[in-house]
PDB file of C-alpha atoms in Angstrom:
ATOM      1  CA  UNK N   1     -11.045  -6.615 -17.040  1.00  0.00           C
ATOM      2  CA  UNK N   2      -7.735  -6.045 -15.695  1.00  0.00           C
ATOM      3  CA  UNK N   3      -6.452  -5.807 -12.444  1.00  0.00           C
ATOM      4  CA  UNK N   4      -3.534  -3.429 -11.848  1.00  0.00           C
ATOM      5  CA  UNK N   5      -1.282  -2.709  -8.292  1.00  0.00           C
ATOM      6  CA  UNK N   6       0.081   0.278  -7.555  1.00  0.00           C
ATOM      7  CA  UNK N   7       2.624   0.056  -5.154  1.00  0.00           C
ATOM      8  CA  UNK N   8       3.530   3.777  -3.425  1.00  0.00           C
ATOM      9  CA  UNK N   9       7.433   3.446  -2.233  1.00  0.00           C
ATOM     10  CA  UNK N  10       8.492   7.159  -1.261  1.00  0.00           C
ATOM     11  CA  UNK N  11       9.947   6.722   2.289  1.00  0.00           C
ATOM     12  CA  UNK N  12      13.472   8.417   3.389  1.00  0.00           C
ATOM     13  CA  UNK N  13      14.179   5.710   6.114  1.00  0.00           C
ATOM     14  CA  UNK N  14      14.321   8.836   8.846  1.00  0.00           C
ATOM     15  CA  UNK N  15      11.983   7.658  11.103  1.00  0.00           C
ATOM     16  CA  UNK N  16      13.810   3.731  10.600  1.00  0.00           C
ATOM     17  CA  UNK N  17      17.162   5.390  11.325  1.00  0.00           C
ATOM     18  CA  UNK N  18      18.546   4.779   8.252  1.00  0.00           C
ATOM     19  CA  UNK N  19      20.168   6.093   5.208  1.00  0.00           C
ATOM     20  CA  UNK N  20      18.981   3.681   2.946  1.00  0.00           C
ATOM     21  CA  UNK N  21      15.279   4.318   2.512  1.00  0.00           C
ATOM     22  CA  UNK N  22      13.460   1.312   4.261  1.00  0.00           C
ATOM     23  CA  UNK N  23      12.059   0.127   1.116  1.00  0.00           C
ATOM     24  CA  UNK N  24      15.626  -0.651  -0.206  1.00  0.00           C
ATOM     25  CA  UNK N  25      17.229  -2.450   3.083  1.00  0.00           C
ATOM     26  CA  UNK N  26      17.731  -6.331   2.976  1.00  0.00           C
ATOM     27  CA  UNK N  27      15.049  -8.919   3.615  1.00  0.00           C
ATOM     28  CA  UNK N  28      15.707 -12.004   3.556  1.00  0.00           C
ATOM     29  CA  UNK N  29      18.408 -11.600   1.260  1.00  0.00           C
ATOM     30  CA  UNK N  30      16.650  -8.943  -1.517  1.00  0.00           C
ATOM     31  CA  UNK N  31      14.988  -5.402  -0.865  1.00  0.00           C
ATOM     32  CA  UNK N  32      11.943  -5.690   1.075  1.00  0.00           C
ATOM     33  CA  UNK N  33      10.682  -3.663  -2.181  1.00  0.00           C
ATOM     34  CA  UNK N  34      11.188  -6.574  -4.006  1.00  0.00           C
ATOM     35  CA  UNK N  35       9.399  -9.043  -1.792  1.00  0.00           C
ATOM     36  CA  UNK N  36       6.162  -6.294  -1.986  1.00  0.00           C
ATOM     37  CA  UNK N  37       6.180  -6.905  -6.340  1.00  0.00           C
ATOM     38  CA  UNK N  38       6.753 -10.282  -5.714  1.00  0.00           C
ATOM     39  CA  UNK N  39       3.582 -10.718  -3.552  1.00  0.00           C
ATOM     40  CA  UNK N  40       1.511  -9.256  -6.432  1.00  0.00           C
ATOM     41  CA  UNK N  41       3.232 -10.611  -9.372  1.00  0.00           C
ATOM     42  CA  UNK N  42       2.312 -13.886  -8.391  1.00  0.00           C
ATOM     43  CA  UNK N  43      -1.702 -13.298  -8.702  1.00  0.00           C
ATOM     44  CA  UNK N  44      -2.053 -13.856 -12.356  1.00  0.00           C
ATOM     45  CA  UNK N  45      -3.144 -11.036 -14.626  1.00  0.00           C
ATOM     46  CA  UNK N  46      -2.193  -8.443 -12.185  1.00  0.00           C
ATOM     47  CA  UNK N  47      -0.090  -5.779 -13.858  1.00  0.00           C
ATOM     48  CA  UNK N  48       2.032  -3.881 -11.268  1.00  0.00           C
ATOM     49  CA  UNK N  49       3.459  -0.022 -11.553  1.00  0.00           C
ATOM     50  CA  UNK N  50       5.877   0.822  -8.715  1.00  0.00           C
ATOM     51  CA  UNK N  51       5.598   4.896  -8.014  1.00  0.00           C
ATOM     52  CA  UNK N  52       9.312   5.644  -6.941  1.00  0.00           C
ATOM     53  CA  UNK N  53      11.118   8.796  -7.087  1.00  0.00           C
ATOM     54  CA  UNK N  54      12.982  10.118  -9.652  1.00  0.00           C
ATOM     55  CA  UNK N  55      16.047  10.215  -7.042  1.00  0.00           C
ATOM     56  CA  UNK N  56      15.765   6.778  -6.167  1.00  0.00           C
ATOM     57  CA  UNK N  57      14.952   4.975  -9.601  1.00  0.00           C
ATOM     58  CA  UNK N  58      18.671   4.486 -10.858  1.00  0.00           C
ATOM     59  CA  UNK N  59      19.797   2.986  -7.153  1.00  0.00           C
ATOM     60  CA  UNK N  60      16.478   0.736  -7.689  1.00  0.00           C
ATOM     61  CA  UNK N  61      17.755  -0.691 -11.447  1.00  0.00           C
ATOM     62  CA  UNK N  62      20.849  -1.133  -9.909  1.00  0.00           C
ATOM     63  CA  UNK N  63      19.480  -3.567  -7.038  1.00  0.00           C
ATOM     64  CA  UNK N  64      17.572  -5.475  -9.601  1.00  0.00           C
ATOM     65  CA  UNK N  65      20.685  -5.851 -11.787  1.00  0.00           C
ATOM     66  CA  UNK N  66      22.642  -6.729  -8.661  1.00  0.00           C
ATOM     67  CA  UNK N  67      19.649  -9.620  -7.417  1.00  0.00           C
ATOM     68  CA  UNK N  68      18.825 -10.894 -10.719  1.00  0.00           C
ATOM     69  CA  UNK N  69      15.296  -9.134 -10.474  1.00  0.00           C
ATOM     70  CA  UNK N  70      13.199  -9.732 -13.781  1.00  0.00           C
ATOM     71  CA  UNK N  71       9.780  -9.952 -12.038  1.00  0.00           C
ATOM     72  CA  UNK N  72       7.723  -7.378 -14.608  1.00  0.00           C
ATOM     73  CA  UNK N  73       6.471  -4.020 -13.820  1.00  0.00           C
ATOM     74  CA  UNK N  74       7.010  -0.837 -14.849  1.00  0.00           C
ATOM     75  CA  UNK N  75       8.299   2.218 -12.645  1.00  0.00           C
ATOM     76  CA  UNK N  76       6.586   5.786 -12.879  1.00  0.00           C
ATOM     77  CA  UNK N  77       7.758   8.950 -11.239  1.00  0.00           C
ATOM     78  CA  UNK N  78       6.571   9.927  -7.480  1.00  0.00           C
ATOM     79  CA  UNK N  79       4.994  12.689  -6.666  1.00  0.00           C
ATOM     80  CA  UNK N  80       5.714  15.233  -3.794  1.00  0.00           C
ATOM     81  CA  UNK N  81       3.085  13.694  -1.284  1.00  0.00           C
ATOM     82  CA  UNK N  82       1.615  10.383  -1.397  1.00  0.00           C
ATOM     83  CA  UNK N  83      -1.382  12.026  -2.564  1.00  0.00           C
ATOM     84  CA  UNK N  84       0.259  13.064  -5.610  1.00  0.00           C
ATOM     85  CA  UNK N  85       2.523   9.435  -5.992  1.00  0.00           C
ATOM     86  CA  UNK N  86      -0.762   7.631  -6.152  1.00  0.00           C
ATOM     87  CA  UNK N  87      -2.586  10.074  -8.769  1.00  0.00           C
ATOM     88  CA  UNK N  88       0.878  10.237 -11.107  1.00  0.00           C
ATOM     89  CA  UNK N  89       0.525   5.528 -10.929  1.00  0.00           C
ATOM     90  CA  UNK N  90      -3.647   6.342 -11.922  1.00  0.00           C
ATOM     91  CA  UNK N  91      -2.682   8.617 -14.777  1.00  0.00           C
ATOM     92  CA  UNK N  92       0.155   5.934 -15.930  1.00  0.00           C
ATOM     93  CA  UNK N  93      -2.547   3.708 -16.825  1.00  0.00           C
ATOM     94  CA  UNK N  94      -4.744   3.186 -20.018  1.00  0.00           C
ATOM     95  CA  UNK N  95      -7.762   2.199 -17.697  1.00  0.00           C
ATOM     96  CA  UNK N  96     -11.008   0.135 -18.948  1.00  0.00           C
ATOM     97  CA  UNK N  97     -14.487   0.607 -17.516  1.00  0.00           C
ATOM     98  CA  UNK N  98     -14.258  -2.629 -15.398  1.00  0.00           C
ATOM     99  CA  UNK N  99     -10.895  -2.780 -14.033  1.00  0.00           C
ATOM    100  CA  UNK N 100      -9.772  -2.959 -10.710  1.00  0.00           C
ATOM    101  CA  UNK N 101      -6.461  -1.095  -9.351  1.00  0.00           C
ATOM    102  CA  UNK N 102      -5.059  -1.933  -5.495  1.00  0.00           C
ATOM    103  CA  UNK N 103      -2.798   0.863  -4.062  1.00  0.00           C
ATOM    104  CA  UNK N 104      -0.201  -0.727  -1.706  1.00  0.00           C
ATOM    105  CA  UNK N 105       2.336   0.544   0.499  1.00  0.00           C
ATOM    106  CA  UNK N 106       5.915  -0.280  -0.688  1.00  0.00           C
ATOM    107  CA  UNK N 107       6.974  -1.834   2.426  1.00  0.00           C
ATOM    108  CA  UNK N 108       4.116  -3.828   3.619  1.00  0.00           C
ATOM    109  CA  UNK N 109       6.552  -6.999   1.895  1.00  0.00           C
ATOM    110  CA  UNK N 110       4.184  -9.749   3.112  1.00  0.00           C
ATOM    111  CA  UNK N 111       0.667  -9.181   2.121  1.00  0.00           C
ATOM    112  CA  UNK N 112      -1.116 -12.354   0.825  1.00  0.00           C
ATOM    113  CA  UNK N 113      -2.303 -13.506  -2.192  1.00  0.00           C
ATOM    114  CA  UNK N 114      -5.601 -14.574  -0.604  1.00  0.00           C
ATOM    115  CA  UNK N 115      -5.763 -11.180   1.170  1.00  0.00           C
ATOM    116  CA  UNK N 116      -5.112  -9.413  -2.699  1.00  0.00           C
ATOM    117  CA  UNK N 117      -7.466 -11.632  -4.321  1.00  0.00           C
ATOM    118  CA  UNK N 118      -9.932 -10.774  -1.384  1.00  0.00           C
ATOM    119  CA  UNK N 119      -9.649  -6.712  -1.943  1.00  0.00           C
ATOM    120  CA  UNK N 120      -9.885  -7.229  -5.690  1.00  0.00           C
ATOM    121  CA  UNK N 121     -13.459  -9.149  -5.391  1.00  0.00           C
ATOM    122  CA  UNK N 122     -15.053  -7.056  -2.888  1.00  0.00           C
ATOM    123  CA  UNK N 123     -13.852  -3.672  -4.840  1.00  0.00           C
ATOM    124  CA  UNK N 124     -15.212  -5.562  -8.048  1.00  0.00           C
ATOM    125  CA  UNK N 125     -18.801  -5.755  -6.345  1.00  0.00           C
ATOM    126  CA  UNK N 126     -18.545  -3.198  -4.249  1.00  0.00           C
ATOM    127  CA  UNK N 127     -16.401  -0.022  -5.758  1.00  0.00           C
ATOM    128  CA  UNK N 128     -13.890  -0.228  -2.630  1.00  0.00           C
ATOM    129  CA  UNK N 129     -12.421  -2.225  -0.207  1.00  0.00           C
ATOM    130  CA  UNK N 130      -9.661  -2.196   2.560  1.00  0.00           C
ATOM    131  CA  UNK N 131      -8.328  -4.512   4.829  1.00  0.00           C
ATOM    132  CA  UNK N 132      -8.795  -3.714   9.003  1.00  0.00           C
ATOM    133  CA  UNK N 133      -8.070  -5.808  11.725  1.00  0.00           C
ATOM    134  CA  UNK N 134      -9.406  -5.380  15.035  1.00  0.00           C
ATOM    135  CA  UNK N 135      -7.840  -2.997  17.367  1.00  0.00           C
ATOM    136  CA  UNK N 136      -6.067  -4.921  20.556  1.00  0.00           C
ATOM    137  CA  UNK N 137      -4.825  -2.179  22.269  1.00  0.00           C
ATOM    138  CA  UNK N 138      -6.898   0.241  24.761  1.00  0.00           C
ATOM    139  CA  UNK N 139      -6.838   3.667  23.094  1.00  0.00           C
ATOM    140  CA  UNK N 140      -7.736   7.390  24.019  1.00  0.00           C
ATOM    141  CA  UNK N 141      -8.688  10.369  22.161  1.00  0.00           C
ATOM    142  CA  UNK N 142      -6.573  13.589  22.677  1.00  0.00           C
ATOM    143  CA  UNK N 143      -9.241  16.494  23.655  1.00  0.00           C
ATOM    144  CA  UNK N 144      -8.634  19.754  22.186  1.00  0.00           C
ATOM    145  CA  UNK N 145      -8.970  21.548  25.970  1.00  0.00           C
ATOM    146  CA  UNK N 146      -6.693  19.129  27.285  1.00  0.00           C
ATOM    147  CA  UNK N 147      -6.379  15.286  28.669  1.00  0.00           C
ATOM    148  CA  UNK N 148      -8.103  12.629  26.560  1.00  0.00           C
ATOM    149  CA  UNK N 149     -10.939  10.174  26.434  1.00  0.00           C
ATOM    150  CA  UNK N 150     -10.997   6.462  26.364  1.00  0.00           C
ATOM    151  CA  UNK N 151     -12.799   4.915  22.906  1.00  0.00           C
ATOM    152  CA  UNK N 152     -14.454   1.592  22.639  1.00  0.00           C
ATOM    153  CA  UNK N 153     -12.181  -0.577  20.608  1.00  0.00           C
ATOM    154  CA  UNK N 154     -14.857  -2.813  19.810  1.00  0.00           C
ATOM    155  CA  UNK N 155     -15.925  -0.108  17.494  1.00  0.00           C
ATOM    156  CA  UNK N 156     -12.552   0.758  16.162  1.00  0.00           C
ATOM    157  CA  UNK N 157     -10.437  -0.776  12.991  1.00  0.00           C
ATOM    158  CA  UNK N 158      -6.719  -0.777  12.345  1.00  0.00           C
ATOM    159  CA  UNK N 159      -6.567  -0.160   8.368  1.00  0.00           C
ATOM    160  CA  UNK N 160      -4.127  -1.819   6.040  1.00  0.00           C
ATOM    161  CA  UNK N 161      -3.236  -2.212   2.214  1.00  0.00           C
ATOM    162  CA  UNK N 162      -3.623  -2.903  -0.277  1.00  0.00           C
ATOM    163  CA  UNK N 163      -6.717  -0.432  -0.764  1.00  0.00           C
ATOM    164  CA  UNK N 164      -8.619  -1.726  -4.158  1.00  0.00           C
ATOM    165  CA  UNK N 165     -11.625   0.194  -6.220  1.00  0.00           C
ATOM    166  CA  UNK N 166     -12.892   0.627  -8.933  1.00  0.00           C
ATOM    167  CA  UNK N 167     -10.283   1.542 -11.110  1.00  0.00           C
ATOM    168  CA  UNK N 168     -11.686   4.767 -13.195  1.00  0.00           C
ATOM    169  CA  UNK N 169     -14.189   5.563 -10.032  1.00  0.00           C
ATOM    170  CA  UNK N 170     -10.818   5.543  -8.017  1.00  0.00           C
ATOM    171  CA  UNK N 171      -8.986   8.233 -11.117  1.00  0.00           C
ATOM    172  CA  UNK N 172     -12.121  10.562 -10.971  1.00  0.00           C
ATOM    173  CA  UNK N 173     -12.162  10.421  -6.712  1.00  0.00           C
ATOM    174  CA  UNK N 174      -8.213  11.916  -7.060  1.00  0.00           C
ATOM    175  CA  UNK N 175      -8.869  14.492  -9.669  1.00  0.00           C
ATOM    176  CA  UNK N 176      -9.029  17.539  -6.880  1.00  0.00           C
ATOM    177  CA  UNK N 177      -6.577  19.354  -4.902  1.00  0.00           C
ATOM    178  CA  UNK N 178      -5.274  17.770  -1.789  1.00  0.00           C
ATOM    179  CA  UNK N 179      -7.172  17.951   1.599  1.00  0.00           C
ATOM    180  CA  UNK N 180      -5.999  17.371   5.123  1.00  0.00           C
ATOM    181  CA  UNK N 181      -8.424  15.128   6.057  1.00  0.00           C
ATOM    182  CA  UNK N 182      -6.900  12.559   3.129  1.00  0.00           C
ATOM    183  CA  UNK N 183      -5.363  10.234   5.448  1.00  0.00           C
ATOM    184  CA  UNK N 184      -5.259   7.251   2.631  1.00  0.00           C
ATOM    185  CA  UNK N 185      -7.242   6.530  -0.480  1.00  0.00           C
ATOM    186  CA  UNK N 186     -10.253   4.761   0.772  1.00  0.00           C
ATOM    187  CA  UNK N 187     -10.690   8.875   2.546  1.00  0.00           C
ATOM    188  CA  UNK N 188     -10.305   9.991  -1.233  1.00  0.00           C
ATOM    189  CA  UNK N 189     -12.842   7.984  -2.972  1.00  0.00           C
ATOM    190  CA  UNK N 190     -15.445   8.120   0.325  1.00  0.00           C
ATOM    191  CA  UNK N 191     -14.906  12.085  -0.462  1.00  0.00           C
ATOM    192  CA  UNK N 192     -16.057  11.466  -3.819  1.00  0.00           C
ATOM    193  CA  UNK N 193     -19.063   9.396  -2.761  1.00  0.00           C
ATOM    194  CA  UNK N 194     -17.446   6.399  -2.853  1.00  0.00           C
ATOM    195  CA  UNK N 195     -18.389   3.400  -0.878  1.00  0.00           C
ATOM    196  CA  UNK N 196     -15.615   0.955   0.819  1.00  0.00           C
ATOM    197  CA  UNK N 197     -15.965  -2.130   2.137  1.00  0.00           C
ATOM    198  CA  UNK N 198     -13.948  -3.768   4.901  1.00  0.00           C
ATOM    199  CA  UNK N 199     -12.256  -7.467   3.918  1.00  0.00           C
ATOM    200  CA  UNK N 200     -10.707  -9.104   7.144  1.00  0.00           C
ATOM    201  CA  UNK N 201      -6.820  -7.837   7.102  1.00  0.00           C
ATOM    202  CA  UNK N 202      -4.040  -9.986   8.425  1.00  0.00           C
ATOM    203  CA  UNK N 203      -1.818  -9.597  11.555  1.00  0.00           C
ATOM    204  CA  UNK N 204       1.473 -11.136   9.421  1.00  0.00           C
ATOM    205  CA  UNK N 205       0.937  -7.861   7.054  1.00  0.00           C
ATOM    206  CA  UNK N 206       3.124  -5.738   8.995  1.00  0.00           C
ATOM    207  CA  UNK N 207       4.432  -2.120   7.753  1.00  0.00           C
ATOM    208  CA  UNK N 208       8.177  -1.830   7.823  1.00  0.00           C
ATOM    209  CA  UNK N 209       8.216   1.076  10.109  1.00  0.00           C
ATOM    210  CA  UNK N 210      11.296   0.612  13.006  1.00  0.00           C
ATOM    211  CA  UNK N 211      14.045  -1.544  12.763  1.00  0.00           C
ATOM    212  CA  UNK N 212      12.508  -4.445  15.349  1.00  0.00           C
ATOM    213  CA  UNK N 213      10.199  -4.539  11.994  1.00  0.00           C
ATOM    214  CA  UNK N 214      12.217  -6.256  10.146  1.00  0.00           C
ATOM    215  CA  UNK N 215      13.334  -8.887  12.402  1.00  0.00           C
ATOM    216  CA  UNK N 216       9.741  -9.842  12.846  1.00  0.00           C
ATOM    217  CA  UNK N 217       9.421  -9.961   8.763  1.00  0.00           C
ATOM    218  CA  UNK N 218      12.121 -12.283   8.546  1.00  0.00           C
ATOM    219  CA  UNK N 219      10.870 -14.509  11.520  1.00  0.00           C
ATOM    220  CA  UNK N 220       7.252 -14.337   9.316  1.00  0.00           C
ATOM    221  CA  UNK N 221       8.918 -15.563   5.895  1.00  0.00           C
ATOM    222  CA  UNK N 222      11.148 -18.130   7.770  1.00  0.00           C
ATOM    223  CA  UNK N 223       7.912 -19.725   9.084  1.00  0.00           C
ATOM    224  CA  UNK N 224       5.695 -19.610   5.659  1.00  0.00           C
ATOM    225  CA  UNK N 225       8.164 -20.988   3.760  1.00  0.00           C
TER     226      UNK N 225
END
């Protein structure tokens, strides 16, 4: 059995304000792309495939030249959609009946080992798994007449990466055309008949979305380490 990651990095950086793609801009003192591969590389036997973009793969050997990056993994070619990124890292692979593939965002940089090795044994017994924490904040539902509707958070889930199946199950759920409703890949393989289980996510797993992001990364790493 192996266990593979495939780690989706296809942002632009528009909504950061940037023109360096947010996956590229310094953490720390490296990428925050490279902090993401680091995270995986260090569960042993995990084999990681980073889905970049053409466009973006020279500027991305040139960073690891430039930080001494020799952490192995092998780079495949993005898709148009995320959709696509995810089913181009799938076909990359020479997949066995029992192994177990986690698809993780790019710049989530500070996922944990114990939440990986989490994902990878409850996709092992159950096909899928994702992380969710609970939802803090009230929320309302937009109605399509107008005005909105309070939800019961109770009820609710905020859902993170890395998402982890079974790794062929997972290749078969993403050989169709694209649908709206395909939100992330636990959506995919449910669509196929799937089943996903929810593992306990972590608050310190933060998406690198706005810039006050990653000041609150670096205050994270400064008080792991």
């Amino acid at each position: 059995m192996t266990h593979y990651a495939i780690i989706v990095a296809g942002g632009s950086g528009t909504r950061f304000g940037s023109q360096i793609p947010k996956q590229f801009l310094p953490l720390a003192g490296k990428p925050v792309l490279m902090h993401t591969i680091e995270r995986f590389a260090r569960c042993p036997g995990t084999q990681v495939v980073l889905v970049l973009p053409q466009a973006q793969q020279d500027y991305w050997q040139s960073l690891c030249a430039e930080h001494g990056f020799d952490v192995p993994h092998s780079v495949v070619n993005g898709g148009d959609s995320r959709f696509q990124s995810v089913k181009n890292g799938l076909l990359s692979l020479s997949l066995a009946e029992d192994d177990i593939v986690a698809v993780h965002d790019g710049v989530r940089p500070l996922v944990s080992q114990a939440l990986i090795a989490a994902t990878f044994q409850a996709a092992k017994q159950f096909g899928g798994a994702i992380p969710a924490t609970p939802v803090t904040d009230s929320v309302r539902q937009l109605l399509p007449e107008g005005g909105s509707v309070a939800l019961d958070r109770a009820s609710l889930r905020a859902v993170q990466t890395p998402q982890t199946f079974r790794a062929l199950e997972l290749l078969r759920a993403y050989d169709v055309p694209f649908e709206p409703f395909f939100t992330d890949d636990a959506s995919v393989y449910e669509h196929a008949g799937g089943h996903v289980a929810l593992v306990t996510g972590e608050t310190t797993n933060i998406k690198i979305t706005h810039p006050i992001d990653i000041t609150i990364a670096e205050h994270i790493i400064a008080s792991q380490s």
